C-alpha positions in Angstrom: -4.0 30.2 -21.6 -3.0 29.1 -25.0 -3.4 26.2 -27.4 -0.5 24.4 -29.1 0.2 21.1 -30.8 1.2 18.4 -28.3 4.6 16.9 -27.8 5.4 13.5 -26.3 6.3 15.1 -23.0 2.6 16.1 -22.7 1.3 12.6 -22.7 1.5 11.8 -18.9 -0.5 15.0 -18.2 -3.0 14.1 -20.8 -3.4 10.6 -19.4 -4.0 11.9 -15.9 -6.6 14.4 -17.3 -8.3 11.5 -19.1 -8.6 9.5 -15.9 -10.3 12.4 -14.1 -12.6 13.2 -17.0 -13.6 9.7 -18.1 -13.7 7.8 -14.9 -17.5 7.9 -14.8 -18.0 8.0 -18.6 -20.6 5.6 -20.1 -18.1 4.2 -22.5 -15.6 3.2 -19.8 -18.3 1.8 -17.6 -18.7 -0.6 -20.5 -15.1 -1.2 -21.6 -13.2 -0.8 -18.3 -15.5 -2.4 -15.6 -12.5 -3.2 -13.4 -10.9 0.2 -13.4 -11.5 0.7 -9.6 -9.5 -2.4 -8.9 -6.8 -1.5 -11.3 -6.6 2.3 -11.6 -3.0 2.3 -12.8 -3.9 0.1 -15.7 -6.7 2.4 -16.6 -4.3 5.4 -16.7 -1.8 3.3 -18.7 -4.5 2.6 -21.3 -4.8 6.4 -22.0 -1.1 6.9 -22.1 -0.6 4.2 -24.7 -3.6 5.4 -26.7 -2.2 9.0 -26.8 1.2 7.7 -28.0 -0.4 5.6 -30.8 -2.6 8.4 -32.0 0.3 10.9 -32.0 2.2 8.8 -34.6 -0.9 7.7 -36.6 -1.4 9.5 -40.0 -4.5 11.7 -39.9 -4.4 12.5 -36.2 -3.6 15.8 -34.6 -3.2 16.2 -30.9 -3.5 19.7 -29.3 -3.1 20.8 -25.7 -4.2 23.8 -23.7 -1.4 25.2 -21.5 -1.3 27.8 -18.8 0.4 31.2 -19.2 2.2 33.1 -16.5 -0.3 34.4 -14.0 -2.8 31.5 -14.6 -3.8 29.2 -11.9 -1.3 26.3 -11.3 1.2 27.7 -13.8 4.7 26.2 -13.6 7.8 26.4 -15.7 6.8 26.5 -19.4 3.2 26.0 -18.6 0.9 23.3 -17.2 -1.2 21.2 -19.5 -4.8 21.5 -18.4 -6.8 20.2 -21.4 -6.3 18.4 -24.7 -8.1 17.6 -28.0 -7.5 14.8 -30.5 -8.6 15.3 -34.0 -8.8 12.9 -37.0 -9.0 14.0 -40.6 -11.1 11.5 -42.6 -11.4 11.3 -46.3 -9.6 10.6 -49.6 -9.5 14.1 -51.1 -6.2 15.8 -51.9 -6.6 17.9 -48.8 -7.4 14.9 -46.6 -4.4 13.0 -48.0 -2.0 15.8 -47.1 -3.1 15.5 -43.5 -3.1 11.8 -43.5 0.3 11.5 -45.1 2.1 14.3 -43.4 0.5 14.6 -40.1 3.5 13.7 -38.0 5.7 16.3 -39.7 3.0 18.9 -39.6 2.5 18.4 -35.9 6.2 18.8 -35.2 7.0 21.7 -37.5 3.8 23.4 -36.4 5.1 23.5 -32.8 6.7 26.9 -32.8 7.0 28.8 -29.5 6.8 32.6 -29.0 10.5 32.9 -29.8 10.1 31.2 -33.1 12.0 28.1 -32.0 11.1 24.5 -33.0 11.9 21.4 -31.1 14.3 18.8 -32.7 12.7 16.0 -34.7 13.7 13.0 -32.6 11.1 10.4 -33.5 10.8 8.4 -36.7 7.1 8.0 -36.9 6.9 4.7 -38.9 9.3 3.0 -36.5 7.5 4.4 -33.4 4.1 3.4 -34.8 5.4 -0.2 -35.5 6.8 -0.6 -32.0 3.7 0.8 -30.4 1.4 -1.5 -32.5 3.6 -4.5 -31.5 3.3 -3.5 -27.8 -0.5 -3.3 -28.0 -0.7 -6.7 -29.7 1.5 -8.2 -27.0 -0.5 -6.7 -24.2 -3.7 -7.8 -25.8 -2.4 -11.3 -26.2 -1.5 -11.4 -22.5 -4.7 -9.6 -21.4 -2.3 -7.4 -19.4 -4.7 -4.5 -18.8 -6.7 -5.8 -15.9 -9.1 -2.8 -16.1 -10.2 -3.6 -19.6 -12.8 -5.9 -21.0 -11.2 -6.8 -24.3 -14.2 -8.4 -26.0 -16.4 -5.3 -25.2 -13.8 -2.9 -26.5 -13.4 -4.9 -29.7 -17.2 -5.0 -30.1 -17.5 -1.2 -29.5 -14.8 -0.3 -32.0 -16.3 -2.6 -34.6 -19.8 -1.1 -34.2 -18.5 2.5 -34.0 -16.9 2.3 -37.5 -20.2 3.3 -39.0 -20.5 6.5 -37.0 -20.5 8.9 -40.0 -20.6 6.5 -42.9 -22.6 8.9 -45.1 -20.0 11.7 -44.7 -16.7 10.7 -46.4 -14.8 14.0 -45.9 -14.8 15.5 -42.4 -12.8 16.3 -39.2 -13.7 13.9 -36.4 -13.3 15.1 -32.8 -12.0 11.9 -31.2 -11.4 13.1 -27.7 -11.8 16.4 -25.8 -11.0 16.6 -22.1 -10.5 19.5 -19.7 -9.1 19.1 -16.1 -12.0 19.4 -13.7 -10.3 22.4 -11.9 -10.3 24.3 -15.2 -13.7 23.5 -16.6 -16.3 26.2 -17.5 -13.6 28.7 -18.4 -14.0 28.5 -22.2 -11.0 26.2 -22.6 -13.0 23.5 -24.4 -14.4 26.1 -26.8 -10.8 27.3 -27.5 -9.8 23.7 -28.4 -12.9 23.3 -30.6 -12.3 26.6 -32.4 -9.1 25.2 -34.1 -11.2 22.5 -35.7 -14.0 24.8 -36.6 -11.6 27.2 -38.3 -9.8 24.4 -40.2 -13.0 22.7 -41.2 -14.4 26.0 -42.4 -11.3 26.6 -44.6 -11.7 23.1 -46.1 -15.5 23.2 -46.4 -16.1 20.0 -44.4 -18.1 19.3 -41.3 -16.9 18.1 -37.8 -18.5 15.1 -36.3 -18.3 13.6 -32.8 -20.1 11.4 -30.2 -21.2 13.3 -27.1 -21.6 12.0 -23.6 -24.7 13.3 -21.7 -22.6 15.7 -19.7 -20.8 17.2 -22.7 -23.9 17.8 -24.9 -24.5 21.4 -23.7 -21.0 22.3 -24.6 -21.3 21.1 -28.1 -24.7 22.6 -28.6 -23.4 26.0 -27.4 -20.6 25.7 -30.0 -22.9 25.3 -32.9 -23.1 21.5 -33.1 -26.5 19.8 -33.8 -27.6 16.3 -33.3 -27.1 14.4 -36.5 -28.5 11.0 -35.5 -27.7 8.0 -33.3 -25.1 5.4 -33.4 -26.7 2.1 -32.6 -24.4 -0.3 -30.7 -25.8 -3.7 -29.6 -25.4 -4.5 -25.9 -24.0 -1.0 -25.1 -25.5 0.6 -21.9 -26.8 3.4 -24.1 -28.5 1.6 -27.0 -28.4 4.7 -29.2 -25.4 6.9 -28.8 -26.1 10.5 -30.1 -23.8 11.8 -32.7 -23.4 15.5 -33.4 -22.3 17.5 -36.5 -21.0 21.0 -37.0 -21.3 22.6 -40.5 -19.3 25.5 -41.9 -21.2 28.8 -42.4 -22.9 28.8 -45.8 -22.9 25.0 -46.1 -25.6 24.2 -43.6 -27.8 21.3 -44.8 -25.2 20.0 -47.3 -24.8 16.8 -45.3 -28.4 16.0 -44.7 -29.1 18.3 -41.8 -32.4 20.1 -42.1 -33.0 22.4 -39.2 -32.3 21.2 -35.6 -32.6 17.5 -35.2 -33.3 16.1 -31.7 -31.8 18.2 -29.0 
C-alpha cells in the first residue's frame, strides 16, 4: 500500500468510497435526506466536489493505492482510501500552497520510474467551468438527494470552525473503503499532514464524526472545542486539533480537553 497525490482518473473511485463511508454520516443525514431515493445523485455530489477541490487553490488530494500482492490489486493499483487537505492562512508558506497547489499536485505525482504525467488541464478554466456547472445545477435543484437550504446553512455556520487559528492545515475529508479499514491506512494518510504541518510549525484541525474520533485520538489529536450549528442534528460538533511536537499549547490547548 502506498500514498500518492490524486489524479482526475481517481475521482470515480473516491466518489464510490465516499458513498460507502458517509452514507450514515450525521452531516449527510442532514444535507442529503433523500439519498436513499436518489443514490446516483448522492454519488454525483461527491464526484463533483472532488473535481472542484482538485482545481481549487490551497487544496491537496491524496489517495491510498494497493501494491502488487495486496487484496483487490489490479493493474497500476486500486484506490482504497483518500484524504483532502486544505492549507489555510496568509503567510508566505500558505500563499505558496494556495497559489501553486495545482502545479504542485501534478509535478508531485512521480511514480517509481521517475515519470510524471502530462499536464493536460488548465486549472483556471477547469475551475470556472466546474463553478458554472455547480451554479446551474443549484439553480435547477438538479440534485434530488440534496436539501440545498440545509447545505447552505451548514456551510455558512461552519466557516467559524477554527476562527482563532489563522495558519493551519485543515483535514477536509478522510475516507477508507470499509473492506480496508483498521489496517493503518487512515493513519498513513494523516501522517503526510502531520509531517508537513510539523515542518511548517502549524497545527491540523478537523471535525470528527462519532465513529472517527478514536482514530484521531490515537493519532495525537485532542478535542479543541465545539462548533455550534443551529438546527443541526448534533447541536455542538466536536472539533479536534493536532499540534507539532514542541509547540503544544501554542494555540490555546492546555492539557486534554473533553475526550
